[in-house]
PDB file of C-alpha atoms in Angstrom:
ATOM      1  CA  PHE A  25     -45.918 -56.124  44.122  1.00  0.00           C
ATOM      2  CA  LEU A  26     -43.631 -55.211  41.280  1.00  0.00           C
ATOM      3  CA  PRO A  27     -40.527 -53.461  42.627  1.00  0.00           C
ATOM      4  CA  ARG A  28     -39.929 -51.577  39.377  1.00  0.00           C
ATOM      5  CA  ILE A  29     -43.237 -49.682  39.705  1.00  0.00           C
ATOM      6  CA  VAL A  30     -41.121 -46.821  41.065  1.00  0.00           C
ATOM      7  CA  GLU A  31     -39.767 -46.492  37.495  1.00  0.00           C
ATOM      8  CA  GLY A  32     -43.304 -45.884  36.310  1.00  0.00           C
ATOM      9  CA  GLU A  33     -45.522 -47.461  33.740  1.00  0.00           C
ATOM     10  CA  VAL A  34     -45.844 -47.183  29.988  1.00  0.00           C
ATOM     11  CA  ARG A  35     -49.233 -46.486  28.412  1.00  0.00           C
ATOM     12  CA  CYS A  36     -49.935 -47.251  24.755  1.00  0.00           C
ATOM     13  CA  LEU A  37     -52.774 -45.049  23.514  1.00  0.00           C
ATOM     14  CA  MET A  38     -54.706 -46.685  20.700  1.00  0.00           C
ATOM     15  CA  VAL A  39     -57.292 -45.601  18.147  1.00  0.00           C
ATOM     16  CA  GLY A  40     -58.669 -48.883  16.865  1.00  0.00           C
ATOM     17  CA  SER A  41     -55.638 -50.920  15.879  1.00  0.00           C
ATOM     18  CA  GLU A  42     -53.351 -47.889  15.474  1.00  0.00           C
ATOM     19  CA  LEU A  43     -50.862 -46.909  18.164  1.00  0.00           C
ATOM     20  CA  VAL A  44     -50.995 -43.108  18.308  1.00  0.00           C
ATOM     21  CA  GLU A  45     -48.942 -42.241  21.385  1.00  0.00           C
ATOM     22  CA  ILE A  46     -46.790 -43.716  24.147  1.00  0.00           C
ATOM     23  CA  VAL A  47     -46.814 -42.126  27.588  1.00  0.00           C
ATOM     24  CA  HIS A  48     -44.270 -42.892  30.307  1.00  0.00           C
ATOM     25  CA  LYS A  49     -46.008 -42.229  33.627  1.00  0.00           C
ATOM     26  CA  LYS A  50     -43.403 -41.887  36.396  1.00  0.00           C
ATOM     27  CA  PRO A  51     -44.495 -41.574  40.043  1.00  0.00           C
ATOM     28  CA  ALA A  52     -43.280 -38.667  42.146  1.00  0.00           C
ATOM     29  CA  GLU A  53     -40.102 -39.378  44.126  1.00  0.00           C
ATOM     30  CA  GLY A  54     -40.905 -41.899  46.864  1.00  0.00           C
ATOM     31  CA  GLY A  55     -44.355 -42.594  45.453  1.00  0.00           C
ATOM     32  CA  LEU A  56     -45.986 -45.580  43.786  1.00  0.00           C
ATOM     33  CA  SER A  57     -48.973 -43.955  42.078  1.00  0.00           C
ATOM     34  CA  ALA A  58     -48.627 -42.834  38.460  1.00  0.00           C
ATOM     35  CA  THR A  59     -51.543 -40.393  38.463  1.00  0.00           C
ATOM     36  CA  LEU A  60     -51.126 -36.696  37.755  1.00  0.00           C
ATOM     37  CA  GLN A  61     -52.983 -35.941  41.011  1.00  0.00           C
ATOM     38  CA  SER A  62     -50.288 -37.779  42.977  1.00  0.00           C
ATOM     39  CA  GLY A  63     -47.557 -35.691  41.340  1.00  0.00           C
ATOM     40  CA  ALA A  64     -46.460 -38.191  38.687  1.00  0.00           C
ATOM     41  CA  THR A  65     -44.654 -36.928  35.608  1.00  0.00           C
ATOM     42  CA  TYR A  66     -46.029 -37.829  32.173  1.00  0.00           C
ATOM     43  CA  THR A  67     -43.645 -37.872  29.218  1.00  0.00           C
ATOM     44  CA  LYS A  68     -45.104 -38.396  25.748  1.00  0.00           C
ATOM     45  CA  PHE A  69     -43.325 -40.260  22.956  1.00  0.00           C
ATOM     46  CA  ALA A  70     -44.092 -40.933  19.299  1.00  0.00           C
ATOM     47  CA  PRO A  71     -45.189 -44.513  18.547  1.00  0.00           C
ATOM     48  CA  ASP A  72     -41.940 -45.167  16.677  1.00  0.00           C
ATOM     49  CA  HIS A  73     -39.586 -43.918  19.427  1.00  0.00           C
ATOM     50  CA  SER A  74     -36.595 -46.254  19.674  1.00  0.00           C
ATOM     51  CA  LYS A  75     -36.792 -46.415  23.491  1.00  0.00           C
ATOM     52  CA  PHE A  76     -39.940 -48.553  23.202  1.00  0.00           C
ATOM     53  CA  ALA A  77     -39.205 -50.453  19.972  1.00  0.00           C
ATOM     54  CA  LYS A  78     -39.211 -53.914  21.568  1.00  0.00           C
ATOM     55  CA  LEU A  79     -42.390 -53.259  23.553  1.00  0.00           C
ATOM     56  CA  VAL A  80     -44.184 -51.882  20.478  1.00  0.00           C
ATOM     57  CA  LYS A  81     -43.083 -54.812  18.313  1.00  0.00           C
ATOM     58  CA  ASN A  82     -44.391 -57.350  20.828  1.00  0.00           C
ATOM     59  CA  PHE A  83     -47.570 -55.370  21.458  1.00  0.00           C
ATOM     60  CA  LYS A  84     -48.375 -55.141  17.742  1.00  0.00           C
ATOM     61  CA  GLU A  85     -47.961 -58.917  17.457  1.00  0.00           C
ATOM     62  CA  ASP A  86     -50.467 -59.357  20.311  1.00  0.00           C
ATOM     63  CA  ILE A  87     -53.130 -56.945  19.016  1.00  0.00           C
ATOM     64  CA  PRO A  88     -54.850 -59.466  16.697  1.00  0.00           C
ATOM     65  CA  HIS A  89     -55.403 -61.777  19.692  1.00  0.00           C
ATOM     66  CA  ILE A  90     -56.773 -59.253  22.203  1.00  0.00           C
ATOM     67  CA  MET A  91     -60.485 -59.488  21.449  1.00  0.00           C
ATOM     68  CA  ASP A  92     -60.294 -63.271  21.204  1.00  0.00           C
ATOM     69  CA  SER A  93     -58.756 -63.415  24.696  1.00  0.00           C
ATOM     70  CA  PHE A  94     -61.980 -61.814  25.986  1.00  0.00           C
ATOM     71  CA  GLY A  95     -64.142 -64.294  24.075  1.00  0.00           C
ATOM     72  CA  MET A  96     -65.143 -61.521  21.655  1.00  0.00           C
ATOM     73  CA  SER A  97     -63.360 -62.606  18.473  1.00  0.00           C
ATOM     74  CA  ASP A  98     -66.230 -61.375  16.281  1.00  0.00           C
ATOM     75  CA  GLU A  99     -66.054 -57.849  17.700  1.00  0.00           C
ATOM     76  CA  PRO A 100     -63.784 -55.011  16.540  1.00  0.00           C
ATOM     77  CA  LEU A 101     -61.245 -53.392  18.817  1.00  0.00           C
ATOM     78  CA  PRO A 102     -62.643 -50.426  20.760  1.00  0.00           C
ATOM     79  CA  LEU A 103     -62.352 -47.081  19.003  1.00  0.00           C
ATOM     80  CA  LEU A 104     -60.267 -45.569  21.832  1.00  0.00           C
ATOM     81  CA  TRP A 105     -58.380 -47.739  24.312  1.00  0.00           C
ATOM     82  CA  THR A 106     -55.110 -48.092  26.188  1.00  0.00           C
ATOM     83  CA  ALA A 107     -52.723 -50.822  27.231  1.00  0.00           C
ATOM     84  CA  ASP A 108     -50.581 -50.169  30.301  1.00  0.00           C
ATOM     85  CA  TYR A 109     -47.297 -51.900  31.073  1.00  0.00           C
ATOM     86  CA  ILE A 110     -45.314 -52.012  34.307  1.00  0.00           C
ATOM     87  CA  TYR A 111     -41.634 -52.808  33.988  1.00  0.00           C
ATOM     88  CA  GLY A 112     -40.778 -56.426  34.837  1.00  0.00           C
ATOM     89  CA  GLU A 113     -37.515 -58.182  35.400  1.00  0.00           C
ATOM     90  CA  THR A 114     -34.556 -56.942  33.380  1.00  0.00           C
ATOM     91  CA  ASP A 115     -32.789 -59.034  30.767  1.00  0.00           C
ATOM     92  CA  ASP A 116     -29.466 -58.700  32.628  1.00  0.00           C
TER      93      ASP A 116
END
């Protein structure tokens, strides 16, 4: 269990290797689920929003290795795909 799940998760929406949108999915008060059906709030951000600069930088560095990690290094990235992140420990 990740205690910071109550802060939501961050979804990176991809078209091929291009990040097209970031969505912060925050559960309803007292909830753990980040689905719209459960009452979560979705806030959309541009890919270059400063709030997610560090995440995006690290994610872009990882993209070339994703297909290889699945043993599919000869295959292209999917046309439409997402990567979801749950907040971990803080740097404090």
